[in-house]
């Protein structure tokens, strides 16, 4: 009777708010993850609203102000070889690079989750065939595959997004497949099968929600990978094409001016480094926060 009373009291006890839940407390204790989240939010808001607040657009050309150094007059971060404001171009490039990163992440996660769920749930020939295909895709170095395919297609934002997504879903599929295989023999899955639930319902309603923690971590790391991939594709001249700015093609255009105008390379390079590092920090923090085995002291 006392056990039933204690269980009832636990159910009726007020639930902690979101800010006081153990997972969020673990995330807050990860200072690098908090810094990364703050940096991502700041960069995203700056790229969305910043260009509206600047006196110059990213395409405005002032030949008289070519190669103006940072903090010279009204150009806070200087100008490029055509006299365009570097800060305006940096923020507009951030819109493109972040949009590519998030879009490629969503597409690659959708493909990876579907393949991983099917391969992990349906073992035997179906699962083996799918995972051998994943292994075959992983055998190709992603950078060479990206460059080979990008040289054959017309470069644009949608094509670059699809290209990056098509070469980054395999790791997600392996993570999801491992989670499905470890969860499919649990008691709640056996109970769902006994109650007559369909395979699709079991995968979507039972297995997938219980595998969400590693999926969220993989998603954050995929954004960092996509931003980096777009940057080096554009740096090599196969990605986003001028006049549309991206952090990668800003670096590519700055190669000839490393000694005379080093800020043209330092600023987009710093933006790429900050974005990729921040997403990696957030991924590490989410991994710790979503792991129930992590105990608070």
mmCIF file with all atom_site columns, C-alpha atoms in Angstrom, residues 48-175:
data_model
loop_
_atom_site.group_PDB
_atom_site.id
_atom_site.type_symbol
_atom_site.label_atom_id
_atom_site.label_alt_id
_atom_site.label_comp_id
_atom_site.label_asym_id
_atom_site.label_entity_id
_atom_site.label_seq_id
_atom_site.pdbx_PDB_ins_code
_atom_site.Cartn_x
_atom_site.Cartn_y
_atom_site.Cartn_z
_atom_site.occupancy
_atom_site.B_iso_or_equiv
_atom_site.pdbx_formal_charge
_atom_site.auth_seq_id
_atom_site.auth_comp_id
_atom_site.auth_asym_id
_atom_site.auth_atom_id
_atom_site.pdbx_PDB_model_num
ATOM 1   C CA . UNK A 1 48  ? 19.297 37.982 -40.928 1.00 0.00 ? 48  UNK A CA 1
ATOM 2   C CA . UNK A 1 49  ? 18.848 41.546 -39.682 1.00 0.00 ? 49  UNK A CA 1
ATOM 3   C CA . UNK A 1 50  ? 22.328 43.073 -39.980 1.00 0.00 ? 50  UNK A CA 1
ATOM 4   C CA . UNK A 1 51  ? 22.247 43.881 -43.721 1.00 0.00 ? 51  UNK A CA 1
ATOM 5   C CA . UNK A 1 52  ? 19.038 45.883 -43.191 1.00 0.00 ? 52  UNK A CA 1
ATOM 6   C CA . UNK A 1 53  ? 20.798 48.145 -40.702 1.00 0.00 ? 53  UNK A CA 1
ATOM 7   C CA . UNK A 1 54  ? 23.947 48.900 -42.710 1.00 0.00 ? 54  UNK A CA 1
ATOM 8   C CA . UNK A 1 55  ? 24.294 52.020 -44.862 1.00 0.00 ? 55  UNK A CA 1
ATOM 9   C CA . UNK A 1 56  ? 25.720 49.971 -47.753 1.00 0.00 ? 56  UNK A CA 1
ATOM 10  C CA . UNK A 1 57  ? 24.435 46.904 -49.537 1.00 0.00 ? 57  UNK A CA 1
ATOM 11  C CA . UNK A 1 58  ? 26.672 43.981 -50.403 1.00 0.00 ? 58  UNK A CA 1
ATOM 12  C CA . UNK A 1 59  ? 26.597 44.939 -54.104 1.00 0.00 ? 59  UNK A CA 1
ATOM 13  C CA . UNK A 1 60  ? 27.215 48.690 -53.732 1.00 0.00 ? 60  UNK A CA 1
ATOM 14  C CA . UNK A 1 61  ? 30.491 49.611 -55.478 1.00 0.00 ? 61  UNK A CA 1
ATOM 15  C CA . UNK A 1 62  ? 32.545 52.672 -54.550 1.00 0.00 ? 62  UNK A CA 1
ATOM 16  C CA . UNK A 1 63  ? 35.707 52.705 -56.677 1.00 0.00 ? 63  UNK A CA 1
ATOM 17  C CA . UNK A 1 64  ? 37.128 55.600 -54.657 1.00 0.00 ? 64  UNK A CA 1
ATOM 18  C CA . UNK A 1 65  ? 37.120 53.452 -51.512 1.00 0.00 ? 65  UNK A CA 1
ATOM 19  C CA . UNK A 1 66  ? 38.913 50.367 -52.872 1.00 0.00 ? 66  UNK A CA 1
ATOM 20  C CA . UNK A 1 67  ? 40.959 48.441 -50.272 1.00 0.00 ? 67  UNK A CA 1
ATOM 21  C CA . UNK A 1 68  ? 39.882 50.705 -47.438 1.00 0.00 ? 68  UNK A CA 1
ATOM 22  C CA . UNK A 1 69  ? 41.229 49.109 -44.213 1.00 0.00 ? 69  UNK A CA 1
ATOM 23  C CA . UNK A 1 70  ? 38.931 48.181 -41.327 1.00 0.00 ? 70  UNK A CA 1
ATOM 24  C CA . UNK A 1 71  ? 37.605 51.000 -39.139 1.00 0.00 ? 71  UNK A CA 1
ATOM 25  C CA . UNK A 1 72  ? 38.184 53.551 -41.862 1.00 0.00 ? 72  UNK A CA 1
ATOM 26  C CA . UNK A 1 73  ? 35.318 55.993 -42.139 1.00 0.00 ? 73  UNK A CA 1
ATOM 27  C CA . UNK A 1 74  ? 31.884 54.432 -42.512 1.00 0.00 ? 74  UNK A CA 1
ATOM 28  C CA . UNK A 1 75  ? 33.264 51.029 -43.589 1.00 0.00 ? 75  UNK A CA 1
ATOM 29  C CA . UNK A 1 76  ? 33.607 49.209 -40.274 1.00 0.00 ? 76  UNK A CA 1
ATOM 30  C CA . UNK A 1 77  ? 35.454 46.192 -41.683 1.00 0.00 ? 77  UNK A CA 1
ATOM 31  C CA . UNK A 1 78  ? 36.932 47.892 -44.725 1.00 0.00 ? 78  UNK A CA 1
ATOM 32  C CA . UNK A 1 79  ? 36.252 47.320 -48.422 1.00 0.00 ? 79  UNK A CA 1
ATOM 33  C CA . UNK A 1 80  ? 37.250 44.795 -51.084 1.00 0.00 ? 80  UNK A CA 1
ATOM 34  C CA . UNK A 1 81  ? 39.007 45.302 -54.464 1.00 0.00 ? 81  UNK A CA 1
ATOM 35  C CA . UNK A 1 82  ? 35.808 46.719 -55.981 1.00 0.00 ? 82  UNK A CA 1
ATOM 36  C CA . UNK A 1 83  ? 35.073 49.056 -53.088 1.00 0.00 ? 83  UNK A CA 1
ATOM 37  C CA . UNK A 1 84  ? 32.246 46.924 -51.689 1.00 0.00 ? 84  UNK A CA 1
ATOM 38  C CA . UNK A 1 85  ? 31.635 46.991 -47.946 1.00 0.00 ? 85  UNK A CA 1
ATOM 39  C CA . UNK A 1 86  ? 33.194 43.879 -46.376 1.00 0.00 ? 86  UNK A CA 1
ATOM 40  C CA . UNK A 1 87  ? 30.810 43.790 -43.405 1.00 0.00 ? 87  UNK A CA 1
ATOM 41  C CA . UNK A 1 88  ? 27.758 43.831 -45.678 1.00 0.00 ? 88  UNK A CA 1
ATOM 42  C CA . UNK A 1 89  ? 29.206 41.059 -47.815 1.00 0.00 ? 89  UNK A CA 1
ATOM 43  C CA . UNK A 1 90  ? 30.227 39.057 -44.743 1.00 0.00 ? 90  UNK A CA 1
ATOM 44  C CA . UNK A 1 91  ? 26.695 39.150 -43.353 1.00 0.00 ? 91  UNK A CA 1
ATOM 45  C CA . UNK A 1 92  ? 25.074 38.317 -46.690 1.00 0.00 ? 92  UNK A CA 1
ATOM 46  C CA . UNK A 1 93  ? 27.595 35.511 -47.147 1.00 0.00 ? 93  UNK A CA 1
ATOM 47  C CA . UNK A 1 94  ? 26.607 34.268 -43.696 1.00 0.00 ? 94  UNK A CA 1
ATOM 48  C CA . UNK A 1 95  ? 22.989 34.053 -44.834 1.00 0.00 ? 95  UNK A CA 1
ATOM 49  C CA . UNK A 1 96  ? 24.022 31.835 -47.730 1.00 0.00 ? 96  UNK A CA 1
ATOM 50  C CA . UNK A 1 97  ? 26.489 29.663 -45.796 1.00 0.00 ? 97  UNK A CA 1
ATOM 51  C CA . UNK A 1 98  ? 24.168 29.133 -42.825 1.00 0.00 ? 98  UNK A CA 1
ATOM 52  C CA . UNK A 1 99  ? 21.206 28.473 -45.114 1.00 0.00 ? 99  UNK A CA 1
ATOM 53  C CA . UNK A 1 100 ? 23.255 25.889 -47.001 1.00 0.00 ? 100 UNK A CA 1
ATOM 54  C CA . UNK A 1 101 ? 24.335 24.320 -43.711 1.00 0.00 ? 101 UNK A CA 1
ATOM 55  C CA . UNK A 1 102 ? 20.839 24.031 -42.234 1.00 0.00 ? 102 UNK A CA 1
ATOM 56  C CA . UNK A 1 103 ? 19.199 22.966 -45.504 1.00 0.00 ? 103 UNK A CA 1
ATOM 57  C CA . UNK A 1 104 ? 21.796 20.292 -46.243 1.00 0.00 ? 104 UNK A CA 1
ATOM 58  C CA . UNK A 1 105 ? 21.463 19.058 -42.662 1.00 0.00 ? 105 UNK A CA 1
ATOM 59  C CA . UNK A 1 106 ? 17.680 18.664 -42.942 1.00 0.00 ? 106 UNK A CA 1
ATOM 60  C CA . UNK A 1 107 ? 17.896 16.742 -46.208 1.00 0.00 ? 107 UNK A CA 1
ATOM 61  C CA . UNK A 1 108 ? 20.759 14.509 -45.089 1.00 0.00 ? 108 UNK A CA 1
ATOM 62  C CA . UNK A 1 109 ? 19.021 13.789 -41.775 1.00 0.00 ? 109 UNK A CA 1
ATOM 63  C CA . UNK A 1 110 ? 15.805 12.817 -43.558 1.00 0.00 ? 110 UNK A CA 1
ATOM 64  C CA . UNK A 1 111 ? 17.656 10.400 -45.856 1.00 0.00 ? 111 UNK A CA 1
ATOM 65  C CA . UNK A 1 112 ? 19.863 9.002  -43.113 1.00 0.00 ? 112 UNK A CA 1
ATOM 66  C CA . UNK A 1 113 ? 16.994 8.488  -40.667 1.00 0.00 ? 113 UNK A CA 1
ATOM 67  C CA . UNK A 1 114 ? 14.853 6.664  -43.255 1.00 0.00 ? 114 UNK A CA 1
ATOM 68  C CA . UNK A 1 115 ? 17.684 4.385  -44.378 1.00 0.00 ? 115 UNK A CA 1
ATOM 69  C CA . UNK A 1 116 ? 18.861 3.738  -40.817 1.00 0.00 ? 116 UNK A CA 1
ATOM 70  C CA . UNK A 1 117 ? 15.371 2.960  -39.517 1.00 0.00 ? 117 UNK A CA 1
ATOM 71  C CA . UNK A 1 118 ? 14.628 0.463  -42.274 1.00 0.00 ? 118 UNK A CA 1
ATOM 72  C CA . UNK A 1 119 ? 18.063 -1.177 -42.050 1.00 0.00 ? 119 UNK A CA 1
ATOM 73  C CA . UNK A 1 120 ? 17.945 -1.438 -38.262 1.00 0.00 ? 120 UNK A CA 1
ATOM 74  C CA . UNK A 1 121 ? 14.367 -2.676 -38.003 1.00 0.00 ? 121 UNK A CA 1
ATOM 75  C CA . UNK A 1 122 ? 14.359 -5.097 -40.927 1.00 0.00 ? 122 UNK A CA 1
ATOM 76  C CA . UNK A 1 123 ? 17.442 -7.175 -40.324 1.00 0.00 ? 123 UNK A CA 1
ATOM 77  C CA . UNK A 1 124 ? 18.502 -9.966 -42.644 1.00 0.00 ? 124 UNK A CA 1
ATOM 78  C CA . UNK A 1 125 ? 18.829 -9.335 -46.375 1.00 0.00 ? 125 UNK A CA 1
ATOM 79  C CA . UNK A 1 126 ? 17.180 -5.895 -46.400 1.00 0.00 ? 126 UNK A CA 1
ATOM 80  C CA . UNK A 1 127 ? 19.271 -4.489 -43.570 1.00 0.00 ? 127 UNK A CA 1
ATOM 81  C CA . UNK A 1 128 ? 22.480 -6.061 -44.866 1.00 0.00 ? 128 UNK A CA 1
ATOM 82  C CA . UNK A 1 129 ? 21.926 -4.732 -48.387 1.00 0.00 ? 129 UNK A CA 1
ATOM 83  C CA . UNK A 1 130 ? 21.225 -1.195 -47.181 1.00 0.00 ? 130 UNK A CA 1
ATOM 84  C CA . UNK A 1 131 ? 24.205 -1.103 -44.829 1.00 0.00 ? 131 UNK A CA 1
ATOM 85  C CA . UNK A 1 132 ? 26.563 -2.486 -47.477 1.00 0.00 ? 132 UNK A CA 1
ATOM 86  C CA . UNK A 1 133 ? 25.389 0.354  -49.731 1.00 0.00 ? 133 UNK A CA 1
ATOM 87  C CA . UNK A 1 134 ? 26.130 2.799  -46.894 1.00 0.00 ? 134 UNK A CA 1
ATOM 88  C CA . UNK A 1 135 ? 29.587 1.252  -46.465 1.00 0.00 ? 135 UNK A CA 1
ATOM 89  C CA . UNK A 1 136 ? 30.224 1.570  -50.197 1.00 0.00 ? 136 UNK A CA 1
ATOM 90  C CA . UNK A 1 137 ? 29.283 5.257  -50.106 1.00 0.00 ? 137 UNK A CA 1
ATOM 91  C CA . UNK A 1 138 ? 31.565 5.809  -47.118 1.00 0.00 ? 138 UNK A CA 1
ATOM 92  C CA . UNK A 1 139 ? 34.490 4.332  -49.047 1.00 0.00 ? 139 UNK A CA 1
ATOM 93  C CA . UNK A 1 140 ? 34.606 7.406  -51.287 1.00 0.00 ? 140 UNK A CA 1
ATOM 94  C CA . UNK A 1 141 ? 36.419 10.390 -49.707 1.00 0.00 ? 141 UNK A CA 1
ATOM 95  C CA . UNK A 1 142 ? 33.727 13.051 -49.444 1.00 0.00 ? 142 UNK A CA 1
ATOM 96  C CA . UNK A 1 143 ? 35.940 15.918 -50.639 1.00 0.00 ? 143 UNK A CA 1
ATOM 97  C CA . UNK A 1 144 ? 36.844 14.162 -53.907 1.00 0.00 ? 144 UNK A CA 1
ATOM 98  C CA . UNK A 1 145 ? 33.255 13.052 -54.433 1.00 0.00 ? 145 UNK A CA 1
ATOM 99  C CA . UNK A 1 146 ? 32.027 16.605 -53.862 1.00 0.00 ? 146 UNK A CA 1
ATOM 100 C CA . UNK A 1 147 ? 34.554 18.106 -56.252 1.00 0.00 ? 147 UNK A CA 1
ATOM 101 C CA . UNK A 1 148 ? 33.963 15.466 -58.943 1.00 0.00 ? 148 UNK A CA 1
ATOM 102 C CA . UNK A 1 149 ? 30.200 15.935 -58.931 1.00 0.00 ? 149 UNK A CA 1
ATOM 103 C CA . UNK A 1 150 ? 30.290 19.740 -58.533 1.00 0.00 ? 150 UNK A CA 1
ATOM 104 C CA . UNK A 1 151 ? 32.506 19.981 -61.629 1.00 0.00 ? 151 UNK A CA 1
ATOM 105 C CA . UNK A 1 152 ? 29.731 18.311 -63.648 1.00 0.00 ? 152 UNK A CA 1
ATOM 106 C CA . UNK A 1 153 ? 26.717 20.344 -62.515 1.00 0.00 ? 153 UNK A CA 1
ATOM 107 C CA . UNK A 1 154 ? 25.756 23.984 -62.776 1.00 0.00 ? 154 UNK A CA 1
ATOM 108 C CA . UNK A 1 155 ? 26.732 25.629 -59.462 1.00 0.00 ? 155 UNK A CA 1
ATOM 109 C CA . UNK A 1 156 ? 23.853 27.215 -57.549 1.00 0.00 ? 156 UNK A CA 1
ATOM 110 C CA . UNK A 1 157 ? 22.616 27.291 -53.978 1.00 0.00 ? 157 UNK A CA 1
ATOM 111 C CA . UNK A 1 158 ? 20.040 24.454 -54.436 1.00 0.00 ? 158 UNK A CA 1
ATOM 112 C CA . UNK A 1 159 ? 22.514 22.246 -56.304 1.00 0.00 ? 159 UNK A CA 1
ATOM 113 C CA . UNK A 1 160 ? 25.217 22.790 -53.653 1.00 0.00 ? 160 UNK A CA 1
ATOM 114 C CA . UNK A 1 161 ? 22.713 21.959 -50.890 1.00 0.00 ? 161 UNK A CA 1
ATOM 115 C CA . UNK A 1 162 ? 21.691 18.715 -52.600 1.00 0.00 ? 162 UNK A CA 1
ATOM 116 C CA . UNK A 1 163 ? 25.303 17.850 -53.361 1.00 0.00 ? 163 UNK A CA 1
ATOM 117 C CA . UNK A 1 164 ? 26.398 18.230 -49.739 1.00 0.00 ? 164 UNK A CA 1
ATOM 118 C CA . UNK A 1 165 ? 23.321 16.387 -48.450 1.00 0.00 ? 165 UNK A CA 1
ATOM 119 C CA . UNK A 1 166 ? 23.896 13.473 -50.829 1.00 0.00 ? 166 UNK A CA 1
ATOM 120 C CA . UNK A 1 167 ? 27.431 13.006 -49.477 1.00 0.00 ? 167 UNK A CA 1
ATOM 121 C CA . UNK A 1 168 ? 26.748 13.425 -45.739 1.00 0.00 ? 168 UNK A CA 1
ATOM 122 C CA . UNK A 1 169 ? 23.766 11.186 -44.888 1.00 0.00 ? 169 UNK A CA 1
ATOM 123 C CA . UNK A 1 170 ? 25.745 7.964  -44.441 1.00 0.00 ? 170 UNK A CA 1
ATOM 124 C CA . UNK A 1 171 ? 27.025 8.702  -40.926 1.00 0.00 ? 171 UNK A CA 1
ATOM 125 C CA . UNK A 1 172 ? 23.472 9.514  -39.812 1.00 0.00 ? 172 UNK A CA 1
ATOM 126 C CA . UNK A 1 173 ? 22.234 6.225  -41.264 1.00 0.00 ? 173 UNK A CA 1
ATOM 127 C CA . UNK A 1 174 ? 24.828 4.273  -39.303 1.00 0.00 ? 174 UNK A CA 1
ATOM 128 C CA . UNK A 1 175 ? 23.932 6.042  -36.049 1.00 0.00 ? 175 UNK A CA 1
#
